[in-house]
Short mmCIF file of C-alpha atoms in Angstrom, two decimals:
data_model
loop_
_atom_site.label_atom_id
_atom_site.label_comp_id
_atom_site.label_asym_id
_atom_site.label_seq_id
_atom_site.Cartn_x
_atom_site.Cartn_y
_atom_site.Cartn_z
CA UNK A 1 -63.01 -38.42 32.90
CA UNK A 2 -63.75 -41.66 33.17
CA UNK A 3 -67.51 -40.38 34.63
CA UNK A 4 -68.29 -39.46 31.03
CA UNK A 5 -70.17 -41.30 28.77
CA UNK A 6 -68.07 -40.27 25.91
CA UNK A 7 -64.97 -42.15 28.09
CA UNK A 8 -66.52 -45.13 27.78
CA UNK A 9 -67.66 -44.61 23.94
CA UNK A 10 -64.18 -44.00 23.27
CA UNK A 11 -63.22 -47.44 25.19
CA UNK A 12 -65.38 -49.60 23.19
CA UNK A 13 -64.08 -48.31 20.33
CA UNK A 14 -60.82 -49.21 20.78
CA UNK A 15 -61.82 -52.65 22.04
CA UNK A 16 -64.27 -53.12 18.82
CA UNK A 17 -61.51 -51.74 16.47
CA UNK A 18 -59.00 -53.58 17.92
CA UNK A 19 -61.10 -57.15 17.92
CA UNK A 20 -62.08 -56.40 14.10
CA UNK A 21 -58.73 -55.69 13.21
CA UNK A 22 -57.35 -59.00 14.37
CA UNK A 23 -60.38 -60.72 13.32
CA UNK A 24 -59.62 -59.71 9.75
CA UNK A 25 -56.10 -59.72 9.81
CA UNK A 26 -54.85 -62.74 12.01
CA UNK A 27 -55.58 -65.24 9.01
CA UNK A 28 -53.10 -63.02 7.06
CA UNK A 29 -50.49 -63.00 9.40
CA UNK A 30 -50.22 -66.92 9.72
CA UNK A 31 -49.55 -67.09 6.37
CA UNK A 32 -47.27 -64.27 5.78
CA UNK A 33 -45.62 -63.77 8.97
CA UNK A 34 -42.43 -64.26 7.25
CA UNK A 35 -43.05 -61.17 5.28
CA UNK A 36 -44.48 -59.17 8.65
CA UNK A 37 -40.97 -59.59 10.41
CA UNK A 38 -38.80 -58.28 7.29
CA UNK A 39 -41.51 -55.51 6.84
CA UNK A 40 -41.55 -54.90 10.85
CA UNK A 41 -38.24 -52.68 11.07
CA UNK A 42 -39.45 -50.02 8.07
CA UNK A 43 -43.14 -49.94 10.16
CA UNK A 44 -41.03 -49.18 13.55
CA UNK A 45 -38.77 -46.80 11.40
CA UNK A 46 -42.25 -44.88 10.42
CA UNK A 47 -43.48 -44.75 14.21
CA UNK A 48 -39.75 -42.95 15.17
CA UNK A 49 -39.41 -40.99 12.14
CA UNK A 50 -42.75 -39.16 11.88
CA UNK A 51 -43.09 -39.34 15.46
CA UNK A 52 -40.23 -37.42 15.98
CA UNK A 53 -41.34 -35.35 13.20
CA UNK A 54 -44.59 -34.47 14.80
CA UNK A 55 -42.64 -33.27 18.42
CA UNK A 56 -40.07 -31.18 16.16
CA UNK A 57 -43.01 -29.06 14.59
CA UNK A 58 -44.01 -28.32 18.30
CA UNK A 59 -41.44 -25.28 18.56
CA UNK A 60 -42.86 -24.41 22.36
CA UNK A 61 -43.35 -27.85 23.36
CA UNK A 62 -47.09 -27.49 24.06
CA UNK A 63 -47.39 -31.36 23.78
CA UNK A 64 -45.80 -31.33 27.37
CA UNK A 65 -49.33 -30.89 29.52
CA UNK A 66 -51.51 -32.54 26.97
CA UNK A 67 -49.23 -35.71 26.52
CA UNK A 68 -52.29 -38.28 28.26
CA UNK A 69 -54.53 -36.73 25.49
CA UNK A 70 -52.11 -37.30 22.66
CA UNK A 71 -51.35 -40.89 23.64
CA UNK A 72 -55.04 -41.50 23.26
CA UNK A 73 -55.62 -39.84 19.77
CA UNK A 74 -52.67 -42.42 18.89
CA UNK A 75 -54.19 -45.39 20.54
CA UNK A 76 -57.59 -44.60 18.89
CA UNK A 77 -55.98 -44.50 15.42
CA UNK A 78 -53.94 -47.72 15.78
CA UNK A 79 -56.61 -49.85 17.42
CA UNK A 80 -60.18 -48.45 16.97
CA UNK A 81 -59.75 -46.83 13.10
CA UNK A 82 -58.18 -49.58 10.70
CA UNK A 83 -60.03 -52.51 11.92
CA UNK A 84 -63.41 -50.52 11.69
CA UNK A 85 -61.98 -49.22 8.29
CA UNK A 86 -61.10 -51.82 6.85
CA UNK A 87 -64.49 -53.31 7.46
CA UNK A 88 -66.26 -49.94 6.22
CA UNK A 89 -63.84 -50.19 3.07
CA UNK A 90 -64.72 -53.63 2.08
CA UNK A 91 -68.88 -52.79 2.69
CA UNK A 92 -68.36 -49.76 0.39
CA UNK A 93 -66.44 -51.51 -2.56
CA UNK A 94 -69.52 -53.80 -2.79
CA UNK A 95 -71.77 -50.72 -3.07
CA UNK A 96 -69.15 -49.20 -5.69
CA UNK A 97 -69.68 -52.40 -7.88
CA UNK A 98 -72.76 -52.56 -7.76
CA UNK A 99 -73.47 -48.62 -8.35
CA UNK A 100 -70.87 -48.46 -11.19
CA UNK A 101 -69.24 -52.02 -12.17
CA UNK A 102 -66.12 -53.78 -11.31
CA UNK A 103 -63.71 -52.02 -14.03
CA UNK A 104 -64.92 -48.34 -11.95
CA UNK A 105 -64.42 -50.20 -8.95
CA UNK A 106 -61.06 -51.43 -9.64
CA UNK A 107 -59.81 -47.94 -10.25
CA UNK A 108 -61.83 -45.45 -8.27
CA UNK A 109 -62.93 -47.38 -5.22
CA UNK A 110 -59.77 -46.22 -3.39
CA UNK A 111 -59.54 -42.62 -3.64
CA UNK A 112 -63.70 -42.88 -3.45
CA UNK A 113 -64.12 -44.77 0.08
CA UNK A 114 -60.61 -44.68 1.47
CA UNK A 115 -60.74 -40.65 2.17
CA UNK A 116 -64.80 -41.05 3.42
CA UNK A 117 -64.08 -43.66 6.00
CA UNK A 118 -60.83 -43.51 6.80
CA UNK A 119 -61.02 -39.79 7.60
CA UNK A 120 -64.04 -40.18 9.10
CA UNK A 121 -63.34 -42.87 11.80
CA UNK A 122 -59.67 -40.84 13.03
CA UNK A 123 -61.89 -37.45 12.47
CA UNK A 124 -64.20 -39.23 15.19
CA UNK A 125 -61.02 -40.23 17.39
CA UNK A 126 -59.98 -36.66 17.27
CA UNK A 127 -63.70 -35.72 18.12
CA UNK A 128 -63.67 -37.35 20.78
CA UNK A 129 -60.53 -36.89 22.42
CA UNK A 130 -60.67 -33.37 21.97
CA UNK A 131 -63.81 -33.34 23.67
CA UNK A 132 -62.53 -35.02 26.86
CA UNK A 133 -59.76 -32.98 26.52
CA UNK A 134 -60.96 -29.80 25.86
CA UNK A 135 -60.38 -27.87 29.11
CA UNK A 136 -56.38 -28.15 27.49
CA UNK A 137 -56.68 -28.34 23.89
CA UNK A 138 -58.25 -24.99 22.28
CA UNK A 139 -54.98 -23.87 19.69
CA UNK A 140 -54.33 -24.66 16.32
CA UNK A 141 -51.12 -26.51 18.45
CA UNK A 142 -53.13 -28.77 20.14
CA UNK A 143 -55.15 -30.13 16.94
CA UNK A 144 -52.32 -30.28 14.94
CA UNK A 145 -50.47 -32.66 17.53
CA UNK A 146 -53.85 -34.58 18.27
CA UNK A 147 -54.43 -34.89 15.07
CA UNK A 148 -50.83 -35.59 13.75
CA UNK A 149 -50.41 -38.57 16.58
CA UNK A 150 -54.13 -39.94 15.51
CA UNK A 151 -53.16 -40.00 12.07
CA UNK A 152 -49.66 -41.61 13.18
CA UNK A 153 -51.26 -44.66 15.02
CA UNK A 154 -53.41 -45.56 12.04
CA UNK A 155 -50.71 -44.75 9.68
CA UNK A 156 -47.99 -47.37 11.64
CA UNK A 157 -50.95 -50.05 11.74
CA UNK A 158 -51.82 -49.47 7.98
CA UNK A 159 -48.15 -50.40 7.03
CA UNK A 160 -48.05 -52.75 9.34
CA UNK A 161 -51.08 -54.57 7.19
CA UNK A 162 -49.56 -53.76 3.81
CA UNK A 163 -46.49 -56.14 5.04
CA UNK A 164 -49.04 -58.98 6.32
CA UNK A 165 -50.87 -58.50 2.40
CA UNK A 166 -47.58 -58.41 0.52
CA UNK A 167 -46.86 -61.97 -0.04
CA UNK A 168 -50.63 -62.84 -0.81
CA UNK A 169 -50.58 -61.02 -4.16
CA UNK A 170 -47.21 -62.55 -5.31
CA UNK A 171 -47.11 -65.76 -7.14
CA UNK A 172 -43.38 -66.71 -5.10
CA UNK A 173 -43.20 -64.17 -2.14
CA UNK A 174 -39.90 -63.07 -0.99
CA UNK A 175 -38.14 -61.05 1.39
CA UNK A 176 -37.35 -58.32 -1.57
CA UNK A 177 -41.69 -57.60 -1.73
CA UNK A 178 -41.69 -56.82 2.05
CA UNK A 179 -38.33 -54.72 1.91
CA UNK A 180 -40.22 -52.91 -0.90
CA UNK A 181 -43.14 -52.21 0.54
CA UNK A 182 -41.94 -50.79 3.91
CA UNK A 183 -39.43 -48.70 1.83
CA UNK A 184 -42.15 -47.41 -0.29
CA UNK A 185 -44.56 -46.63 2.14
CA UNK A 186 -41.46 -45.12 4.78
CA UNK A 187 -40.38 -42.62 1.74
CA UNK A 188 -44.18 -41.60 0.68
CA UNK A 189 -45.37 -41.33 4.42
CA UNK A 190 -43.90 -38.10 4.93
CA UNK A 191 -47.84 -37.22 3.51
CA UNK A 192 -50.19 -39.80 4.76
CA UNK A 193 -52.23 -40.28 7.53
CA UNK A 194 -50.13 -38.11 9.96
CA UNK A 195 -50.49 -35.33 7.38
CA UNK A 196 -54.06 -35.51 6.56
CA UNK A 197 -54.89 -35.71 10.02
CA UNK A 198 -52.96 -33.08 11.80
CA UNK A 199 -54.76 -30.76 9.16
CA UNK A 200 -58.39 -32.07 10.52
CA UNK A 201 -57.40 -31.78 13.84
CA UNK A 202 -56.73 -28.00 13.64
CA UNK A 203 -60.52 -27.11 12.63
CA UNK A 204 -61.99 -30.38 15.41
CA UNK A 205 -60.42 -28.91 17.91
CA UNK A 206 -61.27 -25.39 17.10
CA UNK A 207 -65.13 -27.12 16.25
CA UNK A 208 -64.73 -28.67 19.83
CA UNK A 209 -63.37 -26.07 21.94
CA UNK A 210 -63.51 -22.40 20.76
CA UNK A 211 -67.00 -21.61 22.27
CA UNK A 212 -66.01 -17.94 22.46
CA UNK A 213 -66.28 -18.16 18.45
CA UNK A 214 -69.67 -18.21 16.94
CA UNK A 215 -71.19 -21.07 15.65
CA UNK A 216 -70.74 -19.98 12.07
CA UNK A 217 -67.29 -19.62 12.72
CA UNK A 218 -66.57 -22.83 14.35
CA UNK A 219 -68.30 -24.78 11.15
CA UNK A 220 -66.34 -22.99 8.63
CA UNK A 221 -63.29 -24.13 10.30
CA UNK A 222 -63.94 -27.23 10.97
CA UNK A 223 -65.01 -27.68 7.54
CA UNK A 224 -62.26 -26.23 5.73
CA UNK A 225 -59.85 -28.36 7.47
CA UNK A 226 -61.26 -31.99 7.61
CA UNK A 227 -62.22 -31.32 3.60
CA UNK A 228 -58.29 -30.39 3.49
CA UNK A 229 -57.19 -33.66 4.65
CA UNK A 230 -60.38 -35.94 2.47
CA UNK A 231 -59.06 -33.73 -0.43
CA UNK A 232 -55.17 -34.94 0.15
CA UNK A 233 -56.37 -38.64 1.02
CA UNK A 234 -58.38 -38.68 -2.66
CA UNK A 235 -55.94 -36.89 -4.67
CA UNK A 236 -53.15 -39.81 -3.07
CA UNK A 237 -55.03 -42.55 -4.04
CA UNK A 238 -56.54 -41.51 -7.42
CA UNK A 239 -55.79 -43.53 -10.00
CA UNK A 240 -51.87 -43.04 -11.74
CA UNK A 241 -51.43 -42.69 -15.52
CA UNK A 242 -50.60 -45.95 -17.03
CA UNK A 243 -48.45 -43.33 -19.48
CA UNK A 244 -45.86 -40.58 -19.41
CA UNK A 245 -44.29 -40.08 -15.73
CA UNK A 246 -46.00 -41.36 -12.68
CA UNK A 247 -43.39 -40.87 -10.39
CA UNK A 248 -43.35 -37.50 -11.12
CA UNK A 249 -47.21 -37.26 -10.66
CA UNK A 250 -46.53 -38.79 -7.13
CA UNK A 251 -43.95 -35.80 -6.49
CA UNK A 252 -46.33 -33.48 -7.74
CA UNK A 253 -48.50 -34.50 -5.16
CA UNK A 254 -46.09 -34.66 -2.68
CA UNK A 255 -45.00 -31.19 -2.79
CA UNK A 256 -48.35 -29.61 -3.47
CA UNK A 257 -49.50 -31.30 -0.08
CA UNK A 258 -45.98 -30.17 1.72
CA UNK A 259 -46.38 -26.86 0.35
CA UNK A 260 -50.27 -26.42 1.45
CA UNK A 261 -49.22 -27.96 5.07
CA UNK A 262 -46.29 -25.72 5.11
CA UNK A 263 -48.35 -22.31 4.79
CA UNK A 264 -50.80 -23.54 7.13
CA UNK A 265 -48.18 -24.65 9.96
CA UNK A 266 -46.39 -21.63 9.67
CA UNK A 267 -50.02 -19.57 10.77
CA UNK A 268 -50.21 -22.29 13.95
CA UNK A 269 -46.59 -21.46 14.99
CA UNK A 270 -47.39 -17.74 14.75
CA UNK A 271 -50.40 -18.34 16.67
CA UNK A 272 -48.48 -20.18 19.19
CA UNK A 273 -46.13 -17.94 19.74
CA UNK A 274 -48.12 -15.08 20.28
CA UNK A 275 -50.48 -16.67 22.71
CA UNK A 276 -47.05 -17.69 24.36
CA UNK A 277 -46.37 -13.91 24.41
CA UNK A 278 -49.08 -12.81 25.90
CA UNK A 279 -48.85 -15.65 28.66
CA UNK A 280 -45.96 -14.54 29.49
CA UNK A 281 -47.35 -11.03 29.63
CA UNK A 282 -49.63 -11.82 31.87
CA UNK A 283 -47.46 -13.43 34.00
CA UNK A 284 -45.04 -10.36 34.13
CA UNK A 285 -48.22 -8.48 35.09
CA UNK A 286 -49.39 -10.63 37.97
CA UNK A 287 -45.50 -10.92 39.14
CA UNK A 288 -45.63 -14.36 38.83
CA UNK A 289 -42.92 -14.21 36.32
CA UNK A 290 -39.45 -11.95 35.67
CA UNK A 291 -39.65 -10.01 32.78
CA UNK A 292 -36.41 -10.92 31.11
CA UNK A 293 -35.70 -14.32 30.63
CA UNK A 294 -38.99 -15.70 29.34
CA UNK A 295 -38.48 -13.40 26.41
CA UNK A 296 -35.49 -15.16 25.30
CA UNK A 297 -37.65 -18.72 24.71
CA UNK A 298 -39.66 -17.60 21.75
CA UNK A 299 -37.58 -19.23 19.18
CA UNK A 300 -34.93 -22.32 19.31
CA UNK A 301 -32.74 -19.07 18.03
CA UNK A 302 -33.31 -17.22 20.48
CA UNK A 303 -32.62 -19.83 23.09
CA UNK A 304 -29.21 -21.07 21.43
CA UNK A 305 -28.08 -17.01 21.62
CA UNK A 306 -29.17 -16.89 25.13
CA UNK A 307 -27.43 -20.24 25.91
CA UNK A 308 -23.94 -18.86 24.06
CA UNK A 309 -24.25 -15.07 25.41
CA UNK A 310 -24.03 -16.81 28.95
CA UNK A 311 -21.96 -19.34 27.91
CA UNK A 312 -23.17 -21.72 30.56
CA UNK A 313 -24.53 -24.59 28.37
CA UNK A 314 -26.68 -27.63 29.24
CA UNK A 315 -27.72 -26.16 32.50
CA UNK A 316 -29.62 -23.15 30.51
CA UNK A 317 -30.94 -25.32 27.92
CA UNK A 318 -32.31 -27.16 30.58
CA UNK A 319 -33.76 -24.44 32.20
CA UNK A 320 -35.13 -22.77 29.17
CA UNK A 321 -37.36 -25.99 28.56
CA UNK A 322 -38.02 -25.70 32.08
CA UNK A 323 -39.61 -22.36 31.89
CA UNK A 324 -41.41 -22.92 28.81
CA UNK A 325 -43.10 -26.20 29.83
CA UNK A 326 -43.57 -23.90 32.39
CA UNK A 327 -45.51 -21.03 30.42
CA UNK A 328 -47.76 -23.95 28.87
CA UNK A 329 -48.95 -24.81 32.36
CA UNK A 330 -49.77 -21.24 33.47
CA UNK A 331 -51.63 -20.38 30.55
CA UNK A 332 -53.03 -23.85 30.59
CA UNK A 333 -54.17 -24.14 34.09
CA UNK A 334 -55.20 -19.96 34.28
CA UNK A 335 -57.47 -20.70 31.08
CA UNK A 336 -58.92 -24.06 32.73
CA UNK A 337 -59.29 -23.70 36.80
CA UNK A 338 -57.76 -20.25 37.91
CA UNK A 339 -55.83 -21.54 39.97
CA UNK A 340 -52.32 -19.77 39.32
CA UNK A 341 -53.82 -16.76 39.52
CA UNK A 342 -50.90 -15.54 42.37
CA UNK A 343 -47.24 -15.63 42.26
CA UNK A 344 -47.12 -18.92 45.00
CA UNK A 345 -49.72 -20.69 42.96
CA UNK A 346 -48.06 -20.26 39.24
CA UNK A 347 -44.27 -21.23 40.90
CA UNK A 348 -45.66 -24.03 42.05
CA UNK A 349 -45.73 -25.52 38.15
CA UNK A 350 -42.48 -25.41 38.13
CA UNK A 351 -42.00 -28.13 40.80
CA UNK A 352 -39.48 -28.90 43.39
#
């Protein structure tokens, strides 16, 4: 990997993102640091909470051979995509005043450059990953959980500015504006940048590495799903009614974006679980497998009936996960290299 140009474009980003972000923030933080450290538990609370999130949506635990490539989608969009957004944010609010005066600007320029640039640069992370990555990620799985961690890093780093910038817009700051904040942005993040992003992901990865699809194909899902996510990002930050019930708007929202993510993730798990059955069919076929047990893993269900039929507890469970991790490494490593194409060579993914 780290023979590839793209490697090393990926690199600087992180290093340019990362300088511009402290360059632009640091001046903050020494004035509001107070506010950063009451703010700090709710932005640690939104790493846990939606990362866990993100690993419970993986129902086959296909995040187990790709977990290098996920960490990188995550350090891309905490260190390379707010500092370069934040910059691109600021240059296109100048434009947006210019184009259509400050009372537009004051109102629109959010949902207008927020969902171009900020998609864009974790879009790119995604991009790029992916394509590094792309002898393992090829299923909806894979870009959801690329795309979901990418989304994630940004997401933590976003809050993490919103507590720095609390205290400069109050007249008297206080402990109360940070606690806020980080509540605020905890309870609404179950559809931010995680969301938007795990939606993109599906059709980048799908752009990146389904060359068995044709062209036309690849485009149309790339584009449905990264216009998905901009469409989510503008409809979040376009301007609330002064009148009637804005909370309930913001539910509205909410659950139209939950509901829309919802259908979708429910097509990736089928997906998932029938390239899992036919991995497993294969195996059977080749004798590299039995064909009993790995027909009991398809579901967490089916595993917990399986565990309580043979009434033998933690040492199932941990073989279940066992054979299903390994499953994702024969079908990952027969797609890639071949080289579990004979019982020795597939048992050997299963370790000592």
């Amino acid at each position: 990997m780290s023979r590839s140009p793209v490697f090393w474009v990926y690199c600087l980003a992180l290093v340019t993102g990362a300088a511009g972000l402290l360059i632009q923030l640091l001046p903050v933080l020494l004035l509001t640091w107070r506010d950063s450290l009451v703010g700090a538990p709710f932005v640690l609370a939104t790493f846990l909470v939606f990362g866990a999130l993100i690993l419970h949506l993986d129902r086959l635990r296909a995040h187990h051979w790709i977990w290098s490539a996920l960490l990188m989608g995550f350090a891309w969009g905490a260190l390379a995509g707010p500092g370069i957004a934040m910059w691109a944010n600021d240059h296109n609010l100048a434009v947006i005043k210019n184009l259509a005066g400050d009372a537009f600007a004051i109102n629109w320029q959010a949902a207008i450059s927020a969902p171009i640039a900020e998609e864009a640069i974790k879009g790119l992370g995604v991009f790029t990953v992916a394509w590094l990555w792309r002898s393992r990620l090829w299923r909806p799985i894979h870009g959801l959980l690329l795309g979901g961690c990418t989304g994630l890093g940004f997401q933590v780093v976003e809050n993490a500015t919103y507590e720095a910038n609390v205290g400069l817009g109050a007249a008297q700051p206080s402990a109360a504006d940070a606690i806020l904040v980080g509540a605020v942005r905890l309870l609404t993040g179950l559809t931010s940048h995680w969301m938007l992003t795990a939606l993109a992901g599906i059709g980048i990865v799908a752009a990146v590495a389904r060359a068995d699809w044709p062209m036309g194909k690849r485009v149309r899902v790339f584009t449905l799903f990264y216009l998905l996510g901009v469409f989510f990002h503008f409809l979040w930050d376009s301007p609330q009614p002064r009148e009637g019930y804005p909370l309930g708007i913001v539910a509205l929202r909410m659950t139209a974006a939950v509901l829309i993510f919802a259908v979708i993730y429910a097509a990736v798990v089928r997906d998932e679980r029938r390239w899992f059955l036919a991995t497993v069919a294969t195996a059977v076929a080749r004798g590299a497998a039995p064909a009993e047990e790995p027909a009991t893993l398809l579901t967490r269900r089916s595993r917990r009936r399986a565990r309580h039929e043979a009434a033998t507890g933690l040492d199932l469970r941990r073989r279940q996960i066992r054979l299903i991790d390994w499953v994702q490494g024969y079908g990952t490593y027969l797609r890639a290299t071949g080289r579990v194409d004979t019982p020795a060579n597939a048992m050997r993914l299963l370790g000592p």
